Amino acid sequence: MSAGITSNEAHSSTYRAAEMARTIGLYILLIVASLVVLFPILFSLSLAVQGDTLAPQLVPDFSKLDWSVFSQAFNQEPNLGRWIINSFVVSLAVTLGQLITSSLAAYALATLDFPGKSIFFVIFLATLMIPWEATVIPNYLTIARDLHWKDSYQGLIVPFLGSGFGIFLLRQYFMTIPKDLYEAAVIDGCGRTRYLWSILIPLSRPALGTLAVYAFLNTYNQYYWPLLITDSPEWRTTQVGITAFRQTESAVFNLQMAGTLIVMVPTLLLLIIGQRQLVRGLTSGALKG
Amino acid sequence: MSAVDRPDSKSAQPFDAAMSTQTDEVVTITPSSQTTSPDETFSNSTYIRRRRWQNFGWALLYMAPALIIFAAFTFWPFFQSIYLSFFVTDQAGQTVRFNDVQYYSRILNLDGSGRTEYLQSIWVTIEFSLMVVPLGIVVSVALAVLATAKVKIIGVFRTIFTSSVAISVASASVIWALIYNPSVKATQWLVDALHLKSQGLLLDASTALPSVAFMTIWTSLGFNFIITLSGIQAIPQDLYESSKIDGANGWNSFRFITLPLLTPTLLFLFIISTISCFQAFTQFNVLIANEGPDGSTNVMVYQLFTAFFKDTRYGFASAIAVVLFLVVLVLTLIQYRLLDRKVHYQ
């Protein structure tokens, strides 16, 4: 119908329009998905700032938001700060412990060749198959009755210093690092332990970061064990504390939600800071170039 | 010299592919015959053997911290649980008298007492996992694919999709308890639409378990998303580029590249999520705090908690724990079997 040039132009502008529509569609999808995923957090924030009411709305009246509720929560529950400190001490100790025990074990499984390796592999695999609940009664009796570790940091920390998940995660990562590197290092006279600390560990930062963030979050967010092993209010961790707080303030929705949000802040911040660790590419081309 | 060092590069064991979350199994796994070639000289093989035993000492040393912790807080208590389950115990957890398998026959309703609540509890737990695991994985794959979109500020969206990993089940339960709370009216429309006789979703026998399952999908979403996204990112980009040149559309490259190469990751997720469903306790203790309407949310771990912590019946609670372990074990083995054939090896 028309000349070739105009049809080409029409073609490319249709293409550009389609591309544009695609991008806008993607953004809409992403935003809708985000709102759905964030709904519970937005909900709690909305209820927290509405003041003390028994009939809260989903969307607050923006002209009279009450932000004082967050400091009010600390006054209402003097132990709130202590709970946060407890959770931090326990989570940091467990994270460090898991990083050490897991990277050592994963190193042996991934890099060294030794007799009975598959047996040890199955032993570590078995820890993933034994649910924590299948061990909780004797563990409770050991810690609370025999060691008298109720209401103590060691009671909250020590049982969690090993991680089957961590071992497999790190082993998996260590195996992606070329064997040539190990062989080259050994030929150059590098000892086994030195290879782990000065080559494997630095190369495995993404995997270690993933494990660290994961271990910290998991420990901070523990509920069952601290519920069993803490009696006095000042030894509670945040999670046990916040559910107790909910019961004492059962009809005060804004305080409940404010307390919950305060308890969530440290891990949400950590997530934002540690995000890069989690999504960073999992392989680094060490032998290239 | 390099031939001597080669035994270190031992080829993959059967479990490797099953447990792996990352890239290496995408690479072709070769049959394991190449490592020790038959025509190796005698002196070489003695050397290798000596070296392997030398390695053994070091390996044991490296694994010792993890092994000690697992021995003390996983394996010993596990066998102790089995032992206790055959005994009647006192308030302090000391065995009083041998009880044979009576607790087990009670749980499985074989003792003629007509108490079906323990069998029902097993069923409730299975139902709960069936509600949570498949849907949870579908949602996380969808979100992960969406999060690979090449648009600006995609990092912000990734953080948002990851966010629920940072929120504890306990905090989430406090929030969801209010979402489901009848006086807040957030779920009133659903209560009306389903013509429930009860005031709220958590108070009705037909909706209590799905409601807890729904919030559980939300709480596990962040972790599932991280694992799935890193699985997708481990897929080599040039596969997508060459398939694009061959004229594959988005769906085709998802169906024939992403999904097959993601199966090891998804298998891992399947196992981990099912196990965590069987361990779910917090949300039941906070949202429901008893066995639920008509026992409809009385999952095994909650029942275990009741017997163990509320009633201090350590022997009986141990029997529930052992049954819980066996169910988890069977499910894990089934999952290995079912998904084994579909896992991508080549």
PDB file of N, CA and C in Angstrom, chain B residues 36-72:
ATOM      1  N   THR B  36      39.352 -43.755  39.583  1.00  0.00           N
ATOM      2  CA  THR B  36      40.474 -44.665  39.774  1.00  0.00           C
ATOM      3  C   THR B  36      40.556 -45.569  38.555  1.00  0.00           C
ATOM      4  N   SER B  37      41.450 -45.250  37.688  1.00  0.00           N
ATOM      5  CA  SER B  37      41.554 -46.048  36.474  1.00  0.00           C
ATOM      6  C   SER B  37      42.275 -47.353  36.793  1.00  0.00           C
ATOM      7  N   PRO B  38      41.874 -48.439  36.157  1.00  0.00           N
ATOM      8  CA  PRO B  38      42.381 -49.773  36.502  1.00  0.00           C
ATOM      9  C   PRO B  38      43.892 -49.914  36.301  1.00  0.00           C
ATOM     10  N   ASP B  39      44.462 -49.171  35.327  1.00  0.00           N
ATOM     11  CA  ASP B  39      45.877 -49.375  35.064  1.00  0.00           C
ATOM     12  C   ASP B  39      46.789 -48.444  35.872  1.00  0.00           C
ATOM     13  N   GLU B  40      46.335 -48.045  37.059  1.00  0.00           N
ATOM     14  CA  GLU B  40      47.177 -47.220  37.888  1.00  0.00           C
ATOM     15  C   GLU B  40      48.274 -48.089  38.509  1.00  0.00           C
ATOM     16  N   THR B  41      49.433 -47.542  38.656  1.00  0.00           N
ATOM     17  CA  THR B  41      50.532 -48.356  39.171  1.00  0.00           C
ATOM     18  C   THR B  41      50.353 -48.641  40.651  1.00  0.00           C
ATOM     19  N   PHE B  42      51.046 -49.694  41.115  1.00  0.00           N
ATOM     20  CA  PHE B  42      50.905 -50.119  42.501  1.00  0.00           C
ATOM     21  C   PHE B  42      51.318 -49.007  43.468  1.00  0.00           C
ATOM     22  N   SER B  43      52.454 -48.409  43.206  1.00  0.00           N
ATOM     23  CA  SER B  43      52.974 -47.400  44.132  1.00  0.00           C
ATOM     24  C   SER B  43      52.017 -46.212  44.219  1.00  0.00           C
ATOM     25  N   ASN B  44      51.432 -45.895  43.104  1.00  0.00           N
ATOM     26  CA  ASN B  44      50.468 -44.804  43.091  1.00  0.00           C
ATOM     27  C   ASN B  44      49.294 -45.090  44.019  1.00  0.00           C
ATOM     28  N   SER B  45      48.762 -46.317  43.936  1.00  0.00           N
ATOM     29  CA  SER B  45      47.565 -46.608  44.728  1.00  0.00           C
ATOM     30  C   SER B  45      47.887 -46.697  46.214  1.00  0.00           C
ATOM     31  N   THR B  46      49.098 -47.151  46.584  1.00  0.00           N
ATOM     32  CA  THR B  46      49.472 -47.136  48.002  1.00  0.00           C
ATOM     33  C   THR B  46      49.557 -45.700  48.487  1.00  0.00           C
ATOM     34  N   TYR B  47      50.132 -44.877  47.656  1.00  0.00           N
ATOM     35  CA  TYR B  47      50.270 -43.470  48.007  1.00  0.00           C
ATOM     36  C   TYR B  47      48.900 -42.850  48.240  1.00  0.00           C
ATOM     37  N   ILE B  48      48.009 -43.177  47.307  1.00  0.00           N
ATOM     38  CA  ILE B  48      46.655 -42.622  47.410  1.00  0.00           C
ATOM     39  C   ILE B  48      45.996 -43.090  48.690  1.00  0.00           C
ATOM     40  N   ARG B  49      46.162 -44.388  48.991  1.00  0.00           N
ATOM     41  CA  ARG B  49      45.529 -44.918  50.183  1.00  0.00           C
ATOM     42  C   ARG B  49      46.077 -44.226  51.431  1.00  0.00           C
ATOM     43  N   ARG B  50      47.385 -44.046  51.473  1.00  0.00           N
ATOM     44  CA  ARG B  50      47.977 -43.391  52.638  1.00  0.00           C
ATOM     45  C   ARG B  50      47.449 -41.960  52.761  1.00  0.00           C
ATOM     46  N   ARG B  51      47.390 -41.304  51.638  1.00  0.00           N
ATOM     47  CA  ARG B  51      46.915 -39.924  51.623  1.00  0.00           C
ATOM     48  C   ARG B  51      45.465 -39.818  52.078  1.00  0.00           C
ATOM     49  N   ARG B  52      44.664 -40.800  51.684  1.00  0.00           N
ATOM     50  CA  ARG B  52      43.258 -40.765  52.078  1.00  0.00           C
ATOM     51  C   ARG B  52      43.111 -40.942  53.592  1.00  0.00           C
ATOM     52  N   TRP B  53      43.950 -41.809  54.188  1.00  0.00           N
ATOM     53  CA  TRP B  53      43.871 -41.994  55.645  1.00  0.00           C
ATOM     54  C   TRP B  53      44.399 -40.781  56.382  1.00  0.00           C
ATOM     55  N   GLN B  54      45.396 -40.148  55.769  1.00  0.00           N
ATOM     56  CA  GLN B  54      45.899 -38.897  56.342  1.00  0.00           C
ATOM     57  C   GLN B  54      44.781 -37.859  56.344  1.00  0.00           C
ATOM     58  N   ASN B  55      44.089 -37.776  55.220  1.00  0.00           N
ATOM     59  CA  ASN B  55      42.951 -36.881  55.101  1.00  0.00           C
ATOM     60  C   ASN B  55      41.882 -37.190  56.135  1.00  0.00           C
ATOM     61  N   PHE B  56      41.710 -38.492  56.435  1.00  0.00           N
ATOM     62  CA  PHE B  56      40.671 -38.921  57.353  1.00  0.00           C
ATOM     63  C   PHE B  56      40.815 -38.225  58.708  1.00  0.00           C
ATOM     64  N   GLY B  57      42.059 -38.195  59.210  1.00  0.00           N
ATOM     65  CA  GLY B  57      42.314 -37.533  60.481  1.00  0.00           C
ATOM     66  C   GLY B  57      41.910 -36.072  60.446  1.00  0.00           C
ATOM     67  N   TRP B  58      42.318 -35.410  59.379  1.00  0.00           N
ATOM     68  CA  TRP B  58      41.966 -33.986  59.245  1.00  0.00           C
ATOM     69  C   TRP B  58      40.460 -33.803  59.117  1.00  0.00           C
ATOM     70  N   ALA B  59      39.841 -34.633  58.296  1.00  0.00           N
ATOM     71  CA  ALA B  59      38.395 -34.511  58.075  1.00  0.00           C
ATOM     72  C   ALA B  59      37.646 -34.674  59.391  1.00  0.00           C
ATOM     73  N   LEU B  60      38.094 -35.650  60.188  1.00  0.00           N
ATOM     74  CA  LEU B  60      37.445 -35.890  61.476  1.00  0.00           C
ATOM     75  C   LEU B  60      37.567 -34.656  62.365  1.00  0.00           C
ATOM     76  N   LEU B  61      38.752 -34.060  62.323  1.00  0.00           N
ATOM     77  CA  LEU B  61      38.997 -32.861  63.116  1.00  0.00           C
ATOM     78  C   LEU B  61      38.078 -31.720  62.668  1.00  0.00           C
ATOM     79  N   TYR B  62      37.954 -31.560  61.364  1.00  0.00           N
ATOM     80  CA  TYR B  62      37.113 -30.476  60.837  1.00  0.00           C
ATOM     81  C   TYR B  62      35.639 -30.712  61.147  1.00  0.00           C
ATOM     82  N   MET B  63      35.244 -31.970  61.123  1.00  0.00           N
ATOM     83  CA  MET B  63      33.832 -32.259  61.341  1.00  0.00           C
ATOM     84  C   MET B  63      33.488 -32.358  62.827  1.00  0.00           C
ATOM     85  N   ALA B  64      34.524 -32.435  63.685  1.00  0.00           N
ATOM     86  CA  ALA B  64      34.301 -32.684  65.109  1.00  0.00           C
ATOM     87  C   ALA B  64      33.327 -31.703  65.779  1.00  0.00           C
ATOM     88  N   PRO B  65      33.502 -30.379  65.604  1.00  0.00           N
ATOM     89  CA  PRO B  65      32.572 -29.477  66.304  1.00  0.00           C
ATOM     90  C   PRO B  65      31.113 -29.751  65.947  1.00  0.00           C
ATOM     91  N   ALA B  66      30.841 -29.884  64.645  1.00  0.00           N
ATOM     92  CA  ALA B  66      29.457 -30.150  64.235  1.00  0.00           C
ATOM     93  C   ALA B  66      29.002 -31.508  64.767  1.00  0.00           C
ATOM     94  N   LEU B  67      29.894 -32.504  64.683  1.00  0.00           N
ATOM     95  CA  LEU B  67      29.521 -33.846  65.139  1.00  0.00           C
ATOM     96  C   LEU B  67      29.206 -33.872  66.630  1.00  0.00           C
ATOM     97  N   ILE B  68      29.997 -33.124  67.408  1.00  0.00           N
ATOM     98  CA  ILE B  68      29.760 -33.110  68.864  1.00  0.00           C
ATOM     99  C   ILE B  68      28.403 -32.480  69.184  1.00  0.00           C
ATOM    100  N   ILE B  69      28.126 -31.349  68.541  1.00  0.00           N
ATOM    101  CA  ILE B  69      26.842 -30.690  68.774  1.00  0.00           C
ATOM    102  C   ILE B  69      25.685 -31.604  68.365  1.00  0.00           C
ATOM    103  N   PHE B  70      25.823 -32.219  67.200  1.00  0.00           N
ATOM    104  CA  PHE B  70      24.746 -33.103  66.735  1.00  0.00           C
ATOM    105  C   PHE B  70      24.607 -34.333  67.633  1.00  0.00           C
ATOM    106  N   ALA B  71      25.743 -34.845  68.106  1.00  0.00           N
ATOM    107  CA  ALA B  71      25.674 -36.009  68.992  1.00  0.00           C
ATOM    108  C   ALA B  71      24.935 -35.649  70.273  1.00  0.00           C
ATOM    109  N   ALA B  72      25.243 -34.483  70.829  1.00  0.00           N
ATOM    110  CA  ALA B  72      24.681 -34.107  72.121  1.00  0.00           C
ATOM    111  C   ALA B  72      23.229 -33.637  72.024  1.00  0.00           C
TER     112      ALA B  72
END
